[in-house]
Each structure stands twice: as structure tokens, then as C-alpha cells.
């Protein structure tokens, strides 16, 4: 058995869900899964996200009376380096135990490889090079962002090269960016 929070990260990267919650699930389903301990943030009438400390889910809608449609989730792994136990939702702590303050990418990747779950490096946004590197799991569409090199004002002082910064889903693959206009 994989100890502590590593099992959580393996589950997320493998399934593209957080305890079964998909990025497209409505807010009510997320509340049933993660509970009511969150900060809800609304940007205008069309964007909302819930911050569960480590886990954030994002939604959008067309108008103020339309239902919220799930867009993506992000695990803000870098926040763990702050050392606040309360940062990890009680539901996650009850299921997975303690969470280490840093997640080493090489360890995560090695465990995923053993399970036959590959990560493929994808191009990083120009502004983030060389400070970050991003790896994507093609089947689950989950991306793992890693500290590539230290840079003052570019990377957190509390993380080291090779630490996971965040995990996000879904992240489109290269084929999803192509122009799909019929010929």
C-alpha cells in the first residue's frame, strides 16, 4: 500500500477525479463529496470556484439564472509547504491520512510508472520556462506542474527543484488545440 498522501495523488492522476468528483460535476455533488468547509468565490456573474484549501473546483455559466457547469479542478500542492494541517480537507485527511509538506515528482512518477500510468512532458508557457515543467497523463487528462529551476519571484522559496507545484484536470492534449474546421 502506498503511504499517506501519495495514494491520493496517484488516484487523482490515474482517474482524473477527486474522490470520484469529476471536473464537470455541479457544485452540489462536490459538496456531497468534500463537505461544506470551503470558501466560495464568484467573479462576475459567470465564474465561480470553491477553495477547499488543497483542492479548488471551478465552474462557469452563461447567465445568472443558468446552472453552473464544471470547468476544471486544481490541487494547489505548493500550499502544503505552509505547514497548516487545516489546509487539507477533513474528508481527505480521514481517507488518506497525513499529507507531507512537499511532493517529489520523481517519486510520484516512479509509482505511476509501476502502475502503467505514463506521464508525458508537454510544452510549458513561454513565461514559465525554465521555472516550471508540465507533464500530462493522456488518458485522465491530468497535468502535473513541477518546479524546473529556482527563480526569485518566479518560484516559491518553500519548494525545491523537482517538487510538484500543482495538479490540474482536465488539460487538453496537443490534438485538442488543432484547428478542427472542416476542409
Short mmCIF file of C-alpha atoms in Angstrom, two decimals:
data_model
loop_
_atom_site.label_atom_id
_atom_site.label_comp_id
_atom_site.label_asym_id
_atom_site.label_seq_id
_atom_site.Cartn_x
_atom_site.Cartn_y
_atom_site.Cartn_z
CA UNK A 1 0.00 0.00 0.00
CA UNK A 2 1.20 3.50 -0.81
CA UNK A 3 1.53 5.58 2.36
CA UNK A 4 -0.25 8.80 3.21
CA UNK A 5 -0.99 11.38 0.60
CA UNK A 6 0.82 9.59 -2.22
CA UNK A 7 -2.20 7.31 -2.64
CA UNK A 8 -4.39 10.40 -3.07
CA UNK A 9 -2.17 11.86 -5.78
CA UNK A 10 -1.96 8.51 -7.56
CA UNK A 11 -5.77 8.25 -7.53
CA UNK A 12 -6.20 11.78 -8.90
CA UNK A 13 -3.65 11.41 -11.69
CA UNK A 14 -4.94 7.97 -12.66
CA UNK A 15 -8.69 8.75 -12.61
CA UNK A 16 -8.87 12.49 -13.31
CA UNK A 17 -11.19 12.84 -10.30
CA UNK A 18 -11.01 13.89 -6.65
CA UNK A 19 -12.66 11.15 -4.58
CA UNK A 20 -14.80 10.46 -7.64
CA UNK A 21 -15.73 14.12 -8.24
CA UNK A 22 -15.21 14.95 -11.90
CA UNK A 23 -14.18 18.40 -13.16
CA UNK A 24 -17.60 18.67 -14.82
CA UNK A 25 -19.66 17.87 -11.70
CA UNK A 26 -22.02 20.55 -10.35
CA UNK A 27 -21.30 22.29 -7.02
CA UNK A 28 -23.94 20.21 -5.20
CA UNK A 29 -22.13 16.95 -5.98
CA UNK A 30 -18.83 18.38 -4.79
CA UNK A 31 -20.48 19.41 -1.50
CA UNK A 32 -21.70 15.83 -1.01
CA UNK A 33 -18.18 14.51 -1.58
CA UNK A 34 -15.92 17.09 0.13
CA UNK A 35 -18.37 18.71 2.57
CA UNK A 36 -19.21 22.31 3.37
CA UNK A 37 -15.83 23.53 4.62
CA UNK A 38 -14.83 25.78 1.72
CA UNK A 39 -14.57 29.37 0.60
CA UNK A 40 -16.80 30.20 -2.34
CA UNK A 41 -15.57 32.84 -4.76
CA UNK A 42 -17.58 34.43 -7.55
CA UNK A 43 -16.09 36.52 -10.33
CA UNK A 44 -18.83 38.49 -12.04
CA UNK A 45 -21.96 36.52 -12.87
CA UNK A 46 -20.28 33.84 -14.93
CA UNK A 47 -17.41 32.30 -12.92
CA UNK A 48 -17.23 30.61 -9.53
CA UNK A 49 -14.71 28.47 -7.68
CA UNK A 50 -14.67 26.71 -4.36
CA UNK A 51 -11.48 26.63 -2.39
CA UNK A 52 -11.17 23.60 -0.13
CA UNK A 53 -7.57 24.53 0.79
CA UNK A 54 -5.63 21.95 -1.19
CA UNK A 55 -8.41 21.39 -3.73
CA UNK A 56 -10.13 24.03 -5.87
CA UNK A 57 -13.00 23.37 -8.30
CA UNK A 58 -14.06 25.89 -10.98
CA UNK A 59 -17.39 26.46 -12.75
CA UNK A 60 -18.85 28.82 -15.34
CA UNK A 61 -22.30 29.64 -16.65
CA UNK A 62 -23.86 31.59 -19.49
CA UNK A 63 -26.10 33.82 -17.41
CA UNK A 64 -27.10 34.49 -13.80
CA UNK A 65 -30.02 32.03 -13.89
CA UNK A 66 -28.18 29.28 -15.79
CA UNK A 67 -26.77 26.29 -13.90
CA UNK A 68 -23.07 26.17 -13.04
CA UNK A 69 -21.09 23.93 -15.40
CA UNK A 70 -17.86 22.40 -14.11
CA UNK A 71 -14.72 23.54 -15.88
CA UNK A 72 -11.65 22.12 -14.06
CA UNK A 73 -10.06 21.42 -10.71
CA UNK A 74 -6.61 22.20 -9.35
CA UNK A 75 -4.72 20.67 -6.45
CA UNK A 76 -2.66 23.55 -5.05
CA UNK A 77 0.11 21.23 -3.81
CA UNK A 78 2.50 24.15 -3.21
CA UNK A 79 0.24 25.36 -0.37
CA UNK A 80 1.20 22.32 1.72
CA UNK A 81 4.66 23.84 2.27
CA UNK A 82 2.94 26.41 4.50
CA UNK A 83 2.64 23.64 7.10
CA UNK A 84 -1.01 24.28 8.06
CA UNK A 85 -2.74 20.99 8.91
CA UNK A 86 -6.14 22.57 8.29
CA UNK A 87 -5.21 23.18 4.65
CA UNK A 88 -6.17 19.59 3.81
CA UNK A 89 -9.91 18.98 3.91
CA UNK A 90 -11.03 16.70 6.78
CA UNK A 91 -12.57 14.26 4.28
CA UNK A 92 -9.19 13.84 2.55
CA UNK A 93 -7.32 13.51 5.86
CA UNK A 94 -9.78 10.87 7.09
CA UNK A 95 -9.34 8.82 3.94
CA UNK A 96 -5.62 9.30 3.19
CA UNK A 97 -4.00 10.31 6.46
CA UNK A 98 -1.35 12.99 6.77
CA UNK A 99 -0.09 14.99 3.81
CA UNK A 100 3.62 15.74 3.51
CA UNK A 101 4.57 19.40 3.04
CA UNK A 102 6.22 18.66 -0.32
CA UNK A 103 5.54 16.16 -3.09
CA UNK A 104 8.58 14.96 -5.04
CA UNK A 105 7.82 14.50 -8.73
CA UNK A 106 10.32 11.68 -9.22
CA UNK A 107 8.61 9.62 -6.51
CA UNK A 108 5.13 10.27 -7.92
CA UNK A 109 6.27 9.43 -11.45
CA UNK A 110 8.01 6.24 -10.34
CA UNK A 111 4.85 5.00 -8.59
CA UNK A 112 2.70 5.90 -11.60
CA UNK A 113 5.11 4.09 -13.93
CA UNK A 114 4.83 0.95 -11.77
CA UNK A 115 1.06 1.10 -12.32
CA UNK A 116 1.44 1.57 -16.06
CA UNK A 117 0.27 5.20 -15.91
CA UNK A 118 2.68 7.27 -18.03
CA UNK A 119 3.30 11.00 -17.81
CA UNK A 120 4.36 12.83 -20.96
CA UNK A 121 6.07 16.20 -20.84
CA UNK A 122 4.12 18.91 -22.67
CA UNK A 123 5.28 22.38 -23.74
CA UNK A 124 5.27 24.96 -20.99
CA UNK A 125 4.02 28.51 -21.49
CA UNK A 126 6.93 30.70 -22.57
CA UNK A 127 6.60 32.92 -19.49
CA UNK A 128 7.08 29.88 -17.22
CA UNK A 129 10.23 28.50 -18.89
CA UNK A 130 12.58 27.37 -17.34
CA UNK A 131 10.97 27.69 -13.90
CA UNK A 132 8.21 25.13 -14.44
CA UNK A 133 7.79 21.90 -16.38
CA UNK A 134 4.44 20.24 -17.02
CA UNK A 135 3.70 16.54 -17.51
CA UNK A 136 0.34 15.19 -18.71
CA UNK A 137 -1.33 11.83 -18.26
CA UNK A 138 -3.00 11.24 -21.66
CA UNK A 139 -5.88 9.01 -20.52
CA UNK A 140 -7.06 11.01 -17.49
CA UNK A 141 -6.04 14.40 -18.99
CA UNK A 142 -4.40 15.36 -15.70
CA UNK A 143 -1.35 17.64 -15.73
CA UNK A 144 1.36 17.79 -13.07
CA UNK A 145 3.32 21.06 -12.87
CA UNK A 146 6.81 20.74 -11.40
CA UNK A 147 9.46 23.24 -10.30
CA UNK A 148 12.05 23.09 -13.10
CA UNK A 149 14.57 25.55 -11.69
CA UNK A 150 14.55 28.09 -8.90
CA UNK A 151 13.97 31.74 -9.76
CA UNK A 152 13.43 34.60 -7.34
CA UNK A 153 9.91 35.99 -7.85
CA UNK A 154 9.19 33.07 -10.21
CA UNK A 155 9.01 30.06 -7.87
CA UNK A 156 8.11 29.68 -4.18
CA UNK A 157 11.05 29.78 -1.76
CA UNK A 158 9.46 26.90 0.18
CA UNK A 159 9.75 24.45 -2.73
CA UNK A 160 12.79 22.81 -4.31
CA UNK A 161 13.61 21.88 -7.89
CA UNK A 162 11.68 18.67 -8.60
CA UNK A 163 8.79 19.43 -6.22
CA UNK A 164 5.24 19.29 -7.57
CA UNK A 165 3.67 22.75 -7.68
CA UNK A 166 0.13 21.79 -8.75
CA UNK A 167 -2.02 19.11 -10.35
CA UNK A 168 -4.86 20.08 -12.69
CA UNK A 169 -7.56 18.42 -14.78
CA UNK A 170 -8.62 18.38 -17.47
CA UNK A 171 -5.73 19.67 -19.55
CA UNK A 172 -6.20 19.38 -23.32
CA UNK A 173 -3.74 17.36 -25.32
CA UNK A 174 -1.93 18.55 -28.44
CA UNK A 175 -4.65 17.17 -30.75
CA UNK A 176 -7.28 19.25 -28.96
CA UNK A 177 -5.57 22.53 -29.90
CA UNK A 178 -5.61 21.90 -33.65
CA UNK A 179 -7.96 23.78 -35.91
CA UNK A 180 -10.93 21.47 -36.42
CA UNK A 181 -12.58 23.46 -39.16
CA UNK A 182 -13.91 21.06 -41.81
CA UNK A 183 -11.93 21.16 -45.06
#
